[in-house]
Coordinates of C-alpha atoms in Angstrom, one line a residue:
X1 CA 22.4 -53.6 16.9
X2 CA 20.1 -55.5 14.8
X3 CA 18.5 -57.3 17.9
X4 CA 18.2 -53.8 19.6
X5 CA 16.4 -52.4 16.7
X6 CA 14.2 -55.6 16.4
X7 CA 13.3 -55.1 20.0
X8 CA 12.4 -51.5 19.4
X9 CA 10.2 -52.5 16.4
X10 CA 8.4 -55.2 18.4
X11 CA 7.8 -52.8 21.4
X12 CA 6.5 -50.1 19.1
X13 CA 4.2 -52.5 17.2
X14 CA 2.8 -53.8 20.4
X15 CA 2.2 -50.3 21.8
X16 CA 4.5 -50.9 24.8
X17 CA 5.7 -47.6 26.2
X18 CA 9.6 -47.9 26.4
X19 CA 12.9 -46.0 26.3
X20 CA 16.0 -47.6 24.8
X21 CA 19.6 -46.1 25.3
X22 CA 22.8 -47.3 23.9
X23 CA 26.3 -46.3 24.8
X24 CA 28.7 -46.2 21.8
X25 CA 31.5 -48.7 22.4
X26 CA 30.1 -50.0 25.7
X27 CA 29.9 -54.0 25.6
X28 CA 27.6 -55.9 27.8
X29 CA 28.8 -55.7 31.5
X30 CA 30.3 -52.4 30.8
X31 CA 29.7 -51.4 34.6
X32 CA 32.0 -54.1 36.0
X33 CA 34.8 -52.5 37.7
X34 CA 38.2 -54.1 37.1
X35 CA 37.1 -56.0 34.0
X36 CA 38.3 -55.4 30.5
X37 CA 34.8 -54.5 29.5
X38 CA 34.6 -51.6 31.9
X39 CA 33.8 -48.4 30.3
X40 CA 33.8 -45.4 32.7
X41 CA 32.0 -42.9 30.4
X42 CA 29.2 -45.2 29.8
X43 CA 29.0 -46.3 33.4
X44 CA 28.7 -42.7 34.6
X45 CA 26.0 -42.0 31.9
X46 CA 24.0 -45.0 32.7
X47 CA 24.0 -44.3 36.4
X48 CA 22.8 -40.7 35.7
X49 CA 20.0 -42.1 33.6
X50 CA 19.1 -44.8 36.3
X51 CA 19.0 -42.2 39.2
X52 CA 17.1 -39.8 37.0
X53 CA 14.4 -42.5 36.4
X54 CA 14.2 -43.4 40.1
X55 CA 13.9 -39.7 40.9
X56 CA 11.1 -39.3 38.2
X57 CA 9.2 -42.4 39.6
X58 CA 9.5 -41.9 43.2
X59 CA 10.0 -38.0 43.6
X60 CA 13.0 -38.8 45.8
X61 CA 16.4 -37.2 44.7
X62 CA 19.1 -39.7 44.6
X63 CA 22.4 -39.0 46.3

């Protein structure tokens, strides 16, 4: 979390527009089905955020 916060500070100080999202309890690679790191709730939330981003940027509604 300290690296996450550090990146946020660097981006803010540099004037870089950004959005950062964390999913509580979700480790790196939390979307890999069948692995011990898979977290269904975080996977679904991250997919919704991703498809929303694509829709916002392209104007095309995701399936």
